[in-house]
GROMACS .gro file of C-alpha atoms in nm:
model
  206
    1GLY     CA    1   7.992   4.758 -10.711
    2LEU     CA    2   7.662   4.845 -10.880
    3PHE     CA    3   7.834   4.901 -11.214
    4ALA     CA    4   8.018   4.568 -11.182
    5ARG     CA    5   7.692   4.382 -11.114
    6LEU     CA    6   7.531   4.554 -11.413
    7CYS     CA    7   7.819   4.440 -11.637
    8GLU     CA    8   7.786   4.085 -11.506
    9TRP     CA    9   7.414   4.092 -11.583
   10ILE     CA   10   7.470   4.226 -11.937
   11VAL     CA   11   7.761   3.989 -12.013
   12PRO     CA   12   7.724   3.690 -11.779
   13ASP     CA   13   8.007   3.449 -11.709
   14LYS     CA   14   8.009   3.117 -11.885
   15THR     CA   15   7.796   2.859 -11.707
   16LEU     CA   16   7.966   2.554 -11.557
   17GLU     CA   17   7.822   2.347 -11.844
   18GLU     CA   18   7.985   2.579 -12.098
   19GLU     CA   19   8.318   2.567 -11.915
   20GLN     CA   20   8.304   2.187 -11.905
   21ALA     CA   21   8.240   2.179 -12.278
   22LEU     CA   22   8.560   2.382 -12.331
   23LEU     CA   23   8.777   2.186 -12.088
   24ARG     CA   24   8.779   1.809 -12.112
   25PRO     CA   25   9.004   1.552 -11.940
   26VAL     CA   26   9.308   1.457 -12.142
   27TYR     CA   27   9.355   1.098 -12.027
   28LEU     CA   28   9.022   0.961 -11.901
   29ASP     CA   29   8.879   0.709 -12.146
   30GLU     CA   30   8.531   0.565 -12.092
   31GLN     CA   31   8.622   0.258 -12.297
   32LEU     CA   32   8.879   0.155 -12.035
   33ILE     CA   33   8.633   0.145 -11.744
   34ASP     CA   34   8.589  -0.230 -11.789
   35THR     CA   35   8.966  -0.276 -11.750
   36PRO     CA   36   9.029  -0.123 -11.404
   37SER     CA   37   9.408  -0.160 -11.413
   38LEU     CA   38   9.431   0.054 -11.726
   39ALA     CA   39   9.159   0.295 -11.614
   40LEU     CA   40   9.334   0.358 -11.281
   41GLU     CA   41   9.659   0.433 -11.463
   42ARG     CA   42   9.473   0.690 -11.673
   43VAL     CA   43   9.335   0.849 -11.355
   44ARG     CA   44   9.689   0.887 -11.224
   45TYR     CA   45   9.784   1.067 -11.546
   46GLU     CA   46   9.477   1.291 -11.526
   47ILE     CA   47   9.551   1.383 -11.167
   48GLY     CA   48   9.898   1.478 -11.288
   49ASN     CA   49   9.731   1.698 -11.549
   50MET     CA   50   9.513   1.856 -11.281
   51GLY     CA   51   9.822   1.901 -11.069
   52GLU     CA   52   9.989   2.105 -11.342
   53TYR     CA   53   9.707   2.359 -11.317
   54VAL     CA   54   9.739   2.367 -10.937
   55ASN     CA   55  10.116   2.404 -10.967
   56HIS     CA   56  10.064   2.691 -11.211
   57MET     CA   57   9.829   2.860 -10.963
   58LEU     CA   58  10.079   2.821 -10.681
   59ALA     CA   59  10.372   2.947 -10.887
   60LYS     CA   60  10.185   3.261 -10.994
   61SER     CA   61   9.994   3.341 -10.675
   62MET     CA   62  10.257   3.490 -10.444
   63PRO     CA   63  10.443   3.697 -10.709
   64ALA     CA   64  10.109   3.839 -10.829
   65PHE     CA   65  10.002   3.910 -10.472
   66LEU     CA   66  10.328   4.080 -10.375
   67ALA     CA   67  10.332   4.284 -10.696
   68GLY     CA   68   9.969   4.388 -10.650
   69ASP     CA   69   9.891   4.270 -11.004
   70ARG     CA   70   9.512   4.255 -11.024
   71GLU     CA   71   9.496   4.097 -11.370
   72ARG     CA   72   9.728   3.811 -11.274
   73ILE     CA   73   9.527   3.752 -10.957
   74LYS     CA   74   9.213   3.722 -11.170
   75GLU     CA   75   9.388   3.466 -11.392
   76ILE     CA   76   9.461   3.251 -11.086
   77SER     CA   77   9.092   3.243 -10.997
   78GLU     CA   78   9.010   3.135 -11.353
   79ILE     CA   79   9.264   2.851 -11.334
   80ASP     CA   80   9.092   2.725 -11.018
   81ASP     CA   81   8.769   2.691 -11.217
   82LYS     CA   82   8.954   2.450 -11.448
   83VAL     CA   83   9.088   2.257 -11.149
   84ASP     CA   84   8.734   2.219 -11.016
   85ILE     CA   85   8.609   2.087 -11.350
   86LEU     CA   86   8.886   1.828 -11.377
   87TYR     CA   87   8.834   1.728 -11.014
   88SER     CA   88   8.466   1.663 -11.082
   89GLU     CA   89   8.549   1.454 -11.390
   90ILE     CA   90   8.809   1.249 -11.201
   91ILE     CA   91   8.574   1.177 -10.910
   92ASP     CA   92   8.299   1.071 -11.151
   93TYR     CA   93   8.540   0.842 -11.339
   94LEU     CA   94   8.668   0.684 -11.018
   95GLY     CA   95   8.307   0.625 -10.913
   96LYS     CA   96   8.249   0.426 -11.230
   97ILE     CA   97   8.566   0.222 -11.173
   98SER     CA   98   8.470   0.147 -10.813
   99ARG     CA   99   8.150  -0.023 -10.932
  100LYS     CA  100   8.356  -0.285 -11.119
  101GLN     CA  101   8.501  -0.603 -10.977
  102LEU     CA  102   8.824  -0.485 -10.814
  103THR     CA  103   9.109  -0.657 -10.635
  104ASP     CA  104   9.204  -0.546 -10.283
  105SER     CA  105   9.504  -0.354 -10.420
  106GLN     CA  106   9.284  -0.179 -10.677
  107VAL     CA  107   9.036  -0.080 -10.407
  108GLN     CA  108   9.325   0.073 -10.212
  109GLU     CA  109   9.448   0.251 -10.524
  110VAL     CA  110   9.103   0.401 -10.582
  111SER     CA  111   9.114   0.534 -10.226
  112ASN     CA  112   9.465   0.675 -10.274
  113LEU     CA  113   9.371   0.845 -10.601
  114LEU     CA  114   9.060   0.995 -10.443
  115SER     CA  115   9.275   1.138 -10.162
  116ALA     CA  116   9.529   1.281 -10.407
  117ALA     CA  117   9.261   1.446 -10.620
  118HIS     CA  118   9.090   1.588 -10.312
  119ASP     CA  119   9.415   1.727 -10.171
  120LEU     CA  120   9.502   1.900 -10.498
  121GLU     CA  121   9.154   2.048 -10.527
  122SER     CA  122   9.187   2.173 -10.168
  123ILE     CA  123   9.521   2.339 -10.247
  124GLY     CA  124   9.355   2.518 -10.538
  125ASP     CA  125   9.073   2.636 -10.314
  126ILE     CA  126   9.316   2.759 -10.048
  127ILE     CA  127   9.512   2.958 -10.306
  128GLU     CA  128   9.197   3.112 -10.448
  129ILE     CA  129   9.019   3.184 -10.120
  130ASP     CA  130   9.319   3.301  -9.917
  131THR     CA  131   9.550   3.463 -10.172
  132VAL     CA  132   9.292   3.603 -10.414
  133ASP     CA  133   9.059   3.735 -10.144
  134LEU     CA  134   9.348   3.881  -9.944
  135ALA     CA  135   9.488   4.045 -10.256
  136GLU     CA  136   9.150   4.200 -10.331
  137GLN     CA  137   9.134   4.338  -9.978
  138CYS     CA  138   9.482   4.487 -10.022
  139PHE     CA  139   9.367   4.654 -10.343
  140VAL     CA  140   9.062   4.801 -10.171
  141ASP     CA  141   9.259   4.928  -9.869
  142ASP     CA  142   9.565   5.030 -10.075
  143VAL     CA  143   9.795   4.814  -9.861
  144ARG     CA  144  10.165   4.815  -9.952
  145ILE     CA  145  10.380   4.520  -9.847
  146SER     CA  146  10.728   4.611  -9.724
  147GLU     CA  147  11.038   4.480  -9.900
  148ALA     CA  148  11.142   4.291  -9.586
  149THR     CA  149  10.807   4.113  -9.567
  150GLN     CA  150  10.812   4.042  -9.941
  151LYS     CA  151  11.149   3.874  -9.900
  152VAL     CA  152  11.029   3.654  -9.614
  153LEU     CA  153  10.704   3.553  -9.784
  154GLY     CA  154  10.879   3.507 -10.119
  155GLY     CA  155  11.132   3.268  -9.966
  156LEU     CA  156  10.860   3.063  -9.797
  157HIS     CA  157  10.661   3.052 -10.119
  158THR     CA  158  10.962   2.931 -10.318
  159THR     CA  159  11.021   2.645 -10.075
  160ILE     CA  160  10.655   2.537 -10.072
  161ALA     CA  161  10.616   2.565 -10.449
  162GLY     CA  162  10.925   2.352 -10.497
  163ARG     CA  163  10.792   2.085 -10.264
  164VAL     CA  164  10.454   2.077 -10.437
  165GLU     CA  165  10.620   2.043 -10.777
  166ARG     CA  166  10.838   1.759 -10.644
  167ALA     CA  167  10.533   1.591 -10.489
  168LEU     CA  168  10.347   1.605 -10.820
  169TYR     CA  169  10.646   1.454 -10.996
  170SER     CA  170  10.670   1.171 -10.742
  171PHE     CA  171  10.299   1.099 -10.785
  172ALA     CA  172  10.293   1.109 -11.165
  173LYS     CA  173  10.607   0.894 -11.198
  174ASN     CA  174  10.535   0.678 -10.891
  175ASP     CA  175  10.885   0.776 -10.774
  176VAL     CA  176  10.942   0.664 -10.415
  177GLU     CA  177  11.273   0.849 -10.381
  178ALA     CA  178  11.114   1.179 -10.488
  179ALA     CA  179  10.829   1.121 -10.243
  180HIS     CA  180  11.082   1.065  -9.964
  181ASP     CA  181  11.251   1.395 -10.054
  182VAL     CA  182  10.920   1.576 -10.011
  183ILE     CA  183  10.860   1.418  -9.671
  184THR     CA  184  11.209   1.503  -9.542
  185MET     CA  185  11.158   1.868  -9.639
  186LYS     CA  186  10.854   1.904  -9.414
  187ARG     CA  187  11.055   2.034  -9.119
  188LYS     CA  188  11.224   2.298  -9.336
  189VAL     CA  189  10.885   2.427  -9.449
  190GLN     CA  190  10.759   2.438  -9.090
  191THR     CA  191  11.070   2.626  -8.977
  192GLN     CA  192  11.036   2.885  -9.253
  193ALA     CA  193  10.666   2.929  -9.173
  194GLU     CA  194  10.747   2.984  -8.805
  195LEU     CA  195  11.014   3.241  -8.894
  196ALA     CA  196  10.765   3.419  -9.120
  197GLU     CA  197  10.513   3.434  -8.835
  198GLN     CA  198  10.781   3.572  -8.601
  199HIS     CA  199  10.870   3.836  -8.860
  200GLU     CA  200  10.507   3.943  -8.891
  201ALA     CA  201  10.467   3.954  -8.514
  202GLN     CA  202  10.772   4.181  -8.485
  203ARG     CA  203  10.634   4.407  -8.759
  204LEU     CA  204  10.302   4.434  -8.576
  205VAL     CA  205  10.476   4.522  -8.249
  206ALA     CA  206  10.687   4.784  -8.429
   0.00000   0.00000   0.00000
């Protein structure tokens, strides 16, 4: 711990300002602010871009956790930093749009886009806080996850990751049918989660 803090002091991490300079939004265009319909479309694209990072985090998190791969876990935390930067840029851009003269439907779209961006940022935080922190604790305590538990958690992860990817597709393409597919899969996810909890409870009893 002391050596790690010394290294951080000698070679500090990039500041948020430096990270922001390296990572810029792909689709947000300040010149479109005065044309809300076009600007809002660009926000949808940028949220899709942000979602790709979140999807990448989700896809890598469970395999890295189950394999006990410390380097891959660290990469996930670094991806979340990028998600946070894009989230901040999107919220700032939407704030500028909201100060323009908007129709009722555009006001609703601003609200929907804010919710989507917030939900994605929250998913990123959950992955980082829960998975990364739990993985670090496993490293410290030398915890080994059984093959049976890996299979249960891996199956649940595959289902959830697939639903998130489908949800991102439905959002980016404004695909109602894809969105409906995601909603109808909710019960399957809940059932798998319940079975995973039952499995863990049985392991604890044993």
